[in-house]
């Protein structure tokens, strides 16, 4: 990965501040949309753009609810979230938030399932039986 693709320290700080504010907004539960009622939503990461005017929020609904329906509802409510965000964070411009489904939880579950597979466990046991040459 080249240095041009890595986020700056400012982007990381602003992303974390936005993430905390979005979590606070979601915890208030003041949405009218039924798809967002009684659904716990995890905000795992917020990635602001280089100019800090837009940001992608990676979310995953927990405890029921269709992930697609929740995601669509959040994107419809993004103007409301942006308005609330502007009152919580102190930035020159309040970024426009786009909500995306966080696939990392599904990926972690898939990797865990693969590690639990009998064939993989057999290979891991075979590797642990070999003497460690210290390399």
Tab-separated table of N, CA and C in Angstrom:
chain	number	residue	atom	x	y	z
A	1	UNK	N	0.860	-1.168	0.000
A	1	UNK	CA	0.000	0.000	0.000
A	1	UNK	C	0.903	1.227	0.000
A	2	UNK	N	0.647	2.139	-0.874
A	2	UNK	CA	1.486	3.331	-0.964
A	2	UNK	C	1.079	4.342	0.104
A	3	UNK	N	1.990	5.264	0.383
A	3	UNK	CA	1.736	6.284	1.404
A	3	UNK	C	0.580	7.197	1.009
A	4	UNK	N	0.321	7.348	-0.298
A	4	UNK	CA	-0.765	8.212	-0.755
A	4	UNK	C	-2.135	7.653	-0.377
A	5	UNK	N	-2.246	6.338	-0.205
A	5	UNK	CA	-3.528	5.711	0.115
A	5	UNK	C	-3.804	5.658	1.612
A	6	UNK	N	-2.780	5.883	2.441
A	6	UNK	CA	-2.972	5.811	3.880
A	6	UNK	C	-3.634	7.085	4.394
A	7	UNK	N	-4.514	6.954	5.389
A	7	UNK	CA	-5.149	8.150	5.945
A	7	UNK	C	-4.151	8.952	6.787
A	8	UNK	N	-4.340	10.250	6.814
A	8	UNK	CA	-3.492	11.115	7.622
A	8	UNK	C	-3.930	11.019	9.083
A	9	UNK	N	-3.097	11.532	9.974
A	9	UNK	CA	-3.460	11.542	11.391
A	9	UNK	C	-4.737	12.357	11.617
A	10	UNK	N	-4.876	13.442	10.886
A	10	UNK	CA	-6.085	14.270	11.016
A	10	UNK	C	-7.322	13.483	10.595
A	11	UNK	N	-7.222	12.758	9.477
A	11	UNK	CA	-8.356	11.953	9.030
A	11	UNK	C	-8.717	10.899	10.077
A	12	UNK	N	-7.721	10.278	10.679
A	12	UNK	CA	-7.987	9.264	11.697
A	12	UNK	C	-8.664	9.869	12.919
A	13	UNK	N	-8.184	11.029	13.370
A	13	UNK	CA	-8.782	11.697	14.534
A	13	UNK	C	-10.208	12.132	14.242
A	14	UNK	N	-10.419	12.748	13.074
A	14	UNK	CA	-11.759	13.211	12.703
A	14	UNK	C	-12.695	12.018	12.524
A	15	UNK	N	-12.200	10.946	11.917
A	15	UNK	CA	-13.015	9.747	11.736
A	15	UNK	C	-13.479	9.162	13.055
A	16	UNK	N	-12.589	9.122	14.028
A	16	UNK	CA	-12.966	8.596	15.342
A	16	UNK	C	-13.948	9.534	16.044
A	17	UNK	N	-13.766	10.832	15.910
A	17	UNK	CA	-14.701	11.783	16.510
A	17	UNK	C	-16.088	11.648	15.870
A	18	UNK	N	-16.127	11.497	14.558
A	18	UNK	CA	-17.407	11.316	13.866
A	18	UNK	C	-18.043	10.006	14.292
A	19	UNK	N	-17.246	8.943	14.404
A	19	UNK	CA	-17.777	7.631	14.803
A	19	UNK	C	-18.443	7.728	16.172
A	20	UNK	N	-17.771	8.372	17.119
A	20	UNK	CA	-18.352	8.513	18.461
A	20	UNK	C	-19.647	9.312	18.431
A	21	UNK	N	-19.685	10.369	17.634
A	21	UNK	CA	-20.889	11.191	17.534
A	21	UNK	C	-22.034	10.409	16.888
A	22	UNK	N	-21.734	9.638	15.847
A	22	UNK	CA	-22.775	8.836	15.183
A	22	UNK	C	-23.308	7.786	16.147
A	23	UNK	N	-22.433	7.168	16.931
A	23	UNK	CA	-22.884	6.206	17.939
A	23	UNK	C	-23.825	6.885	18.925
A	24	UNK	N	-23.489	8.085	19.352
A	24	UNK	CA	-24.340	8.834	20.268
A	24	UNK	C	-25.703	9.123	19.641
A	25	UNK	N	-25.710	9.524	18.373
A	25	UNK	CA	-26.965	9.827	17.671
A	25	UNK	C	-27.819	8.570	17.547
A	26	UNK	N	-27.181	7.453	17.198
A	26	UNK	CA	-27.926	6.201	17.057
A	26	UNK	C	-28.448	5.710	18.404
A	27	UNK	N	-27.689	5.944	19.464
A	27	UNK	CA	-28.116	5.499	20.800
A	27	UNK	C	-29.326	6.280	21.298
A	28	UNK	N	-29.472	7.519	20.844
A	28	UNK	CA	-30.632	8.321	21.249
A	28	UNK	C	-31.934	7.698	20.752
A	29	UNK	N	-31.882	7.032	19.599
A	29	UNK	CA	-33.058	6.355	19.073
A	29	UNK	C	-34.177	7.284	18.663
A	30	UNK	N	-33.852	8.445	18.139
A	30	UNK	CA	-34.884	9.422	17.785
A	30	UNK	C	-35.272	9.349	16.305
A	31	UNK	N	-35.151	8.187	15.712
A	31	UNK	CA	-35.509	8.010	14.300
A	31	UNK	C	-36.969	7.595	14.199
A	32	UNK	N	-37.634	8.085	13.174
A	32	UNK	CA	-39.043	7.740	12.949
A	32	UNK	C	-39.207	6.469	12.131
A	33	UNK	N	-38.178	6.096	11.412
A	33	UNK	CA	-38.246	4.943	10.514
A	33	UNK	C	-38.399	3.647	11.325
A	34	UNK	N	-39.399	2.823	11.015
A	34	UNK	CA	-39.606	1.575	11.762
A	34	UNK	C	-38.436	0.594	11.635
A	35	UNK	N	-37.697	0.669	10.542
A	35	UNK	CA	-36.567	-0.252	10.369
A	35	UNK	C	-35.442	0.050	11.357
A	36	UNK	N	-35.453	1.248	11.938
A	36	UNK	CA	-34.406	1.630	12.882
A	36	UNK	C	-34.866	1.542	14.337
A	37	UNK	N	-36.112	1.138	14.544
A	37	UNK	CA	-36.647	1.016	15.888
A	37	UNK	C	-36.194	-0.308	16.508
A	38	UNK	N	-35.738	-0.248	17.740
A	38	UNK	CA	-35.340	-1.431	18.514
A	38	UNK	C	-34.259	-2.259	17.835
A	39	UNK	N	-33.373	-1.596	17.101
A	39	UNK	CA	-32.256	-2.286	16.457
A	39	UNK	C	-30.967	-1.669	16.979
A	40	UNK	N	-30.102	-2.507	17.491
A	40	UNK	CA	-28.801	-2.039	17.938
A	40	UNK	C	-27.865	-2.031	16.723
A	41	UNK	N	-27.216	-0.906	16.497
A	41	UNK	CA	-26.365	-0.751	15.316
A	41	UNK	C	-24.936	-0.482	15.764
A	42	UNK	N	-24.020	-1.291	15.291
A	42	UNK	CA	-22.608	-1.113	15.586
A	42	UNK	C	-21.975	-0.255	14.503
A	43	UNK	N	-21.273	0.783	14.912
A	43	UNK	CA	-20.512	1.626	13.982
A	43	UNK	C	-19.050	1.256	14.201
A	44	UNK	N	-18.491	0.481	13.270
A	44	UNK	CA	-17.140	-0.022	13.471
A	44	UNK	C	-16.068	0.953	13.031
A	45	UNK	N	-16.342	1.758	12.009
A	45	UNK	CA	-15.322	2.668	11.494
A	45	UNK	C	-15.980	3.781	10.685
A	46	UNK	N	-15.353	4.937	10.700
A	46	UNK	CA	-15.752	6.050	9.840
A	46	UNK	C	-14.497	6.506	9.110
A	47	UNK	N	-14.583	6.543	7.790
A	47	UNK	CA	-13.450	6.963	6.963
A	47	UNK	C	-13.783	8.280	6.263
A	48	UNK	N	-13.217	9.378	6.757
A	48	UNK	CA	-13.439	10.656	6.085
A	48	UNK	C	-12.613	10.751	4.805
A	49	UNK	N	-13.117	11.518	3.842
A	49	UNK	CA	-12.371	11.770	2.606
A	49	UNK	C	-11.227	12.723	2.913
A	50	UNK	N	-10.343	12.896	1.950
A	50	UNK	CA	-9.180	13.775	2.141
A	50	UNK	C	-9.582	15.193	2.513
A	51	UNK	N	-10.655	15.704	1.905
A	51	UNK	CA	-11.089	17.076	2.193
A	51	UNK	C	-12.006	17.171	3.419
A	52	UNK	N	-12.328	16.052	4.039
A	52	UNK	CA	-13.164	15.962	5.245
A	52	UNK	C	-14.600	16.436	5.020
A	53	UNK	N	-15.036	16.534	3.773
A	53	UNK	CA	-16.405	16.979	3.490
A	53	UNK	C	-17.376	15.815	3.338
A	54	UNK	N	-16.840	14.628	3.133
A	54	UNK	CA	-17.659	13.425	3.071
A	54	UNK	C	-17.005	12.360	3.938
A	55	UNK	N	-17.815	11.395	4.342
A	55	UNK	CA	-17.289	10.302	5.157
A	55	UNK	C	-18.133	9.059	4.913
A	56	UNK	N	-17.475	7.909	5.004
A	56	UNK	CA	-18.165	6.626	4.899
A	56	UNK	C	-18.201	6.003	6.286
A	57	UNK	N	-19.397	5.678	6.752
A	57	UNK	CA	-19.572	5.043	8.055
A	57	UNK	C	-19.913	3.577	7.827
A	58	UNK	N	-19.099	2.688	8.380
A	58	UNK	CA	-19.321	1.253	8.247
A	58	UNK	C	-20.109	0.778	9.456
A	59	UNK	N	-21.309	0.251	9.196
A	59	UNK	CA	-22.234	-0.128	10.264
A	59	UNK	C	-22.686	-1.565	10.080
A	60	UNK	N	-23.163	-2.150	11.185
A	60	UNK	CA	-23.734	-3.491	11.123
A	60	UNK	C	-24.831	-3.587	12.180
A	61	UNK	N	-26.056	-3.947	11.779
A	61	UNK	CA	-27.149	-4.066	12.748
A	61	UNK	C	-27.033	-5.375	13.535
A	62	UNK	N	-27.257	-5.278	14.823
A	62	UNK	CA	-27.231	-6.447	15.699
A	62	UNK	C	-28.615	-6.651	16.289
A	63	UNK	N	-28.929	-7.867	16.638
A	63	UNK	CA	-30.186	-8.132	17.325
A	63	UNK	C	-31.410	-8.043	16.452
A	64	UNK	N	-31.336	-8.552	15.255
A	64	UNK	CA	-32.498	-8.576	14.391
A	64	UNK	C	-32.503	-7.468	13.368
A	65	UNK	N	-33.428	-7.544	12.506
A	65	UNK	CA	-33.534	-6.540	11.454
A	65	UNK	C	-32.710	-6.940	10.240
A	66	UNK	N	-33.234	-6.634	9.101
A	66	UNK	CA	-32.536	-6.911	7.863
A	66	UNK	C	-31.418	-5.894	7.676
A	67	UNK	N	-30.182	-6.351	7.458
A	67	UNK	CA	-29.085	-5.395	7.263
A	67	UNK	C	-29.342	-4.416	6.117
A	68	UNK	N	-29.938	-4.900	5.026
A	68	UNK	CA	-30.199	-4.027	3.881
A	68	UNK	C	-31.250	-2.975	4.208
A	69	UNK	N	-32.290	-3.375	4.920
A	69	UNK	CA	-33.347	-2.428	5.295
A	69	UNK	C	-32.807	-1.363	6.250
A	70	UNK	N	-31.990	-1.776	7.202
A	70	UNK	CA	-31.392	-0.825	8.147
A	70	UNK	C	-30.463	0.123	7.407
A	71	UNK	N	-29.670	-0.415	6.501
A	71	UNK	CA	-28.729	0.414	5.738
A	71	UNK	C	-29.471	1.437	4.878
A	72	UNK	N	-30.525	0.998	4.200
A	72	UNK	CA	-31.329	1.922	3.392
A	72	UNK	C	-31.955	3.015	4.256
A	73	UNK	N	-32.447	2.638	5.420
A	73	UNK	CA	-33.059	3.621	6.319
A	73	UNK	C	-32.029	4.620	6.827
A	74	UNK	N	-30.845	4.140	7.159
A	74	UNK	CA	-29.794	5.049	7.616
A	74	UNK	C	-29.393	6.031	6.523
A	75	UNK	N	-29.283	5.550	5.297
A	75	UNK	CA	-28.920	6.442	4.195
A	75	UNK	C	-30.027	7.460	3.911
A	76	UNK	N	-31.306	7.059	4.100
A	76	UNK	CA	-32.402	8.017	3.959
A	76	UNK	C	-32.360	9.064	5.063
A	77	UNK	N	-31.889	8.653	6.240
A	77	UNK	CA	-31.838	9.563	7.389
A	77	UNK	C	-30.492	10.276	7.500
A	78	UNK	N	-29.656	10.179	6.483
A	78	UNK	CA	-28.308	10.761	6.574
A	78	UNK	C	-28.341	12.285	6.728
A	79	UNK	N	-29.338	12.954	6.164
A	79	UNK	CA	-29.438	14.411	6.329
A	79	UNK	C	-29.731	14.753	7.795
A	80	UNK	N	-30.600	13.977	8.416
A	80	UNK	CA	-30.891	14.171	9.836
A	80	UNK	C	-29.634	13.926	10.674
A	81	UNK	N	-28.921	12.838	10.371
A	81	UNK	CA	-27.689	12.504	11.094
A	81	UNK	C	-26.670	13.623	10.914
A	82	UNK	N	-26.567	14.149	9.716
A	82	UNK	CA	-25.621	15.230	9.447
A	82	UNK	C	-25.972	16.484	10.253
A	83	UNK	N	-27.255	16.792	10.334
A	83	UNK	CA	-27.687	17.942	11.123
A	83	UNK	C	-27.352	17.786	12.597
A	84	UNK	N	-27.614	16.607	13.140
A	84	UNK	CA	-27.278	16.324	14.539
A	84	UNK	C	-25.771	16.319	14.747
A	85	UNK	N	-25.058	15.804	13.759
A	85	UNK	CA	-23.596	15.736	13.813
A	85	UNK	C	-22.983	17.129	13.907
A	86	UNK	N	-23.558	18.073	13.162
A	86	UNK	CA	-23.065	19.440	13.171
A	86	UNK	C	-23.177	20.108	14.528
A	87	UNK	N	-24.120	19.626	15.355
A	87	UNK	CA	-24.283	20.191	16.696
A	87	UNK	C	-23.355	19.536	17.712
A	88	UNK	N	-22.826	18.373	17.365
A	88	UNK	CA	-21.986	17.623	18.310
A	88	UNK	C	-20.496	17.860	18.068
A	89	UNK	N	-20.076	17.784	16.811
A	89	UNK	CA	-18.646	17.925	16.509
A	89	UNK	C	-18.330	19.352	16.085
A	90	UNK	N	-17.082	19.733	16.219
A	90	UNK	CA	-16.664	21.082	15.858
A	90	UNK	C	-15.706	20.997	14.678
A	91	UNK	N	-16.271	21.092	13.501
A	91	UNK	CA	-15.498	21.119	12.270
A	91	UNK	C	-15.974	22.297	11.429
A	92	UNK	N	-15.123	22.732	10.540
A	92	UNK	CA	-15.500	23.840	9.659
A	92	UNK	C	-16.687	23.433	8.785
A	93	UNK	N	-16.623	22.213	8.248
A	93	UNK	CA	-17.707	21.662	7.434
A	93	UNK	C	-18.178	20.377	8.089
A	94	UNK	N	-19.487	20.208	8.180
A	94	UNK	CA	-20.031	18.947	8.662
A	94	UNK	C	-20.066	17.985	7.484
A	95	UNK	N	-19.396	16.856	7.606
A	95	UNK	CA	-19.313	15.950	6.455
A	95	UNK	C	-20.650	15.279	6.132
A	96	UNK	N	-20.823	15.004	4.864
A	96	UNK	CA	-21.973	14.226	4.408
A	96	UNK	C	-21.641	12.760	4.661
A	97	UNK	N	-22.516	12.066	5.379
A	97	UNK	CA	-22.261	10.689	5.783
A	97	UNK	C	-22.966	9.725	4.829
A	98	UNK	N	-22.225	8.748	4.366
A	98	UNK	CA	-22.780	7.643	3.599
A	98	UNK	C	-22.591	6.381	4.431
A	99	UNK	N	-23.659	5.649	4.641
A	99	UNK	CA	-23.588	4.435	5.449
A	99	UNK	C	-23.380	3.227	4.546
A	100	UNK	N	-22.426	2.386	4.939
A	100	UNK	CA	-22.121	1.162	4.210
A	100	UNK	C	-22.155	-0.010	5.181
A	101	UNK	N	-22.511	-1.180	4.672
A	101	UNK	CA	-22.573	-2.377	5.498
A	101	UNK	C	-21.160	-2.876	5.762
A	102	UNK	N	-20.846	-3.110	7.009
A	102	UNK	CA	-19.526	-3.601	7.401
A	102	UNK	C	-19.483	-5.111	7.193
A	103	UNK	N	-18.634	-5.539	6.288
A	103	UNK	CA	-18.514	-6.956	5.963
A	103	UNK	C	-17.497	-7.677	6.843
A	104	UNK	N	-16.768	-6.959	7.690
A	104	UNK	CA	-15.694	-7.577	8.464
A	104	UNK	C	-16.216	-8.618	9.451
A	105	UNK	N	-17.429	-8.433	9.995
A	105	UNK	CA	-17.978	-9.414	10.923
A	105	UNK	C	-18.266	-10.733	10.204
A	106	UNK	N	-18.817	-10.643	9.002
A	106	UNK	CA	-19.073	-11.848	8.220
A	106	UNK	C	-17.772	-12.523	7.815
A	107	UNK	N	-16.768	-11.717	7.449
A	107	UNK	CA	-15.478	-12.263	7.061
A	107	UNK	C	-14.815	-12.977	8.241
A	108	UNK	N	-14.886	-12.395	9.422
A	108	UNK	CA	-14.306	-13.008	10.614
A	108	UNK	C	-15.002	-14.321	10.942
A	109	UNK	N	-16.310	-14.352	10.775
A	109	UNK	CA	-17.063	-15.580	11.015
A	109	UNK	C	-16.669	-16.669	10.021
A	110	UNK	N	-16.477	-16.274	8.758
A	110	UNK	CA	-16.066	-17.231	7.732
A	110	UNK	C	-14.681	-17.798	8.040
A	111	UNK	N	-13.751	-16.943	8.426
A	111	UNK	CA	-12.403	-17.401	8.765
A	111	UNK	C	-12.447	-18.318	9.979
A	112	UNK	N	-13.247	-17.960	10.976
A	112	UNK	CA	-13.375	-18.807	12.163
A	112	UNK	C	-13.934	-20.175	11.806
A	113	UNK	N	-14.948	-20.206	10.932
A	113	UNK	CA	-15.510	-21.486	10.490
A	113	UNK	C	-14.466	-22.323	9.760
A	114	UNK	N	-13.643	-21.670	8.947
A	114	UNK	CA	-12.601	-22.402	8.230
A	114	UNK	C	-11.567	-22.971	9.196
A	115	UNK	N	-11.235	-22.230	10.233
A	115	UNK	CA	-10.255	-22.717	11.211
A	115	UNK	C	-10.808	-23.866	12.041
A	116	UNK	N	-12.128	-23.940	12.172
A	116	UNK	CA	-12.752	-25.022	12.919
A	116	UNK	C	-12.925	-26.283	12.085
A	117	UNK	N	-12.700	-26.180	10.773
A	117	UNK	CA	-12.836	-27.319	9.876
A	117	UNK	C	-11.846	-28.419	10.270
A	118	UNK	N	-12.267	-29.687	10.191
A	118	UNK	CA	-11.430	-30.817	10.613
A	118	UNK	C	-10.143	-30.908	9.788
A	119	UNK	N	-10.227	-30.617	8.492
A	119	UNK	CA	-9.017	-30.701	7.655
A	119	UNK	C	-7.992	-29.652	8.056
A	120	UNK	N	-8.450	-28.460	8.380
A	120	UNK	CA	-7.525	-27.403	8.789
A	120	UNK	C	-6.937	-27.733	10.157
A	121	UNK	N	-7.752	-28.237	11.073
A	121	UNK	CA	-7.267	-28.610	12.397
A	121	UNK	C	-6.202	-29.695	12.284
A	122	UNK	N	-6.415	-30.628	11.355
A	122	UNK	CA	-5.440	-31.697	11.138
A	122	UNK	C	-4.112	-31.104	10.656
A	123	UNK	N	-4.157	-30.137	9.760
A	123	UNK	CA	-2.940	-29.492	9.278
A	123	UNK	C	-2.253	-28.705	10.385
A	124	UNK	N	-3.031	-28.051	11.215
A	124	UNK	CA	-2.448	-27.284	12.314
A	124	UNK	C	-1.769	-28.198	13.324
A	125	UNK	N	-2.373	-29.364	13.581
A	125	UNK	CA	-1.758	-30.323	14.497
A	125	UNK	C	-0.460	-30.865	13.920
A	126	UNK	N	-0.433	-31.109	12.613
A	126	UNK	CA	0.771	-31.607	11.965
A	126	UNK	C	1.894	-30.582	12.055
A	127	UNK	N	1.563	-29.300	11.909
A	127	UNK	CA	2.574	-28.251	12.020
A	127	UNK	C	3.100	-28.117	13.441
A	128	UNK	N	2.249	-28.330	14.440
A	128	UNK	CA	2.691	-28.187	15.831
A	128	UNK	C	3.557	-29.359	16.259
A	129	UNK	N	3.455	-30.500	15.563
A	129	UNK	CA	4.273	-31.673	15.892
A	129	UNK	C	5.695	-31.530	15.424
A	130	UNK	N	5.946	-30.687	14.436
A	130	UNK	CA	7.294	-30.489	13.915
A	130	UNK	C	8.143	-29.746	14.939
A	131	UNK	N	9.422	-30.130	15.025
A	131	UNK	CA	10.293	-29.388	15.959
A	131	UNK	C	10.533	-27.976	15.456
A	132	UNK	N	10.597	-27.057	16.370
A	132	UNK	CA	10.836	-25.657	16.032
A	132	UNK	C	12.325	-25.435	15.936
A	133	UNK	N	12.815	-25.045	14.757
A	133	UNK	CA	14.254	-24.870	14.549
A	133	UNK	C	14.708	-23.467	14.919
A	134	UNK	N	13.802	-22.650	15.467
A	134	UNK	CA	14.167	-21.302	15.916
A	134	UNK	C	14.290	-20.281	14.795
A	135	UNK	N	13.895	-20.632	13.582
A	135	UNK	CA	14.007	-19.691	12.468
A	135	UNK	C	12.838	-18.764	12.433
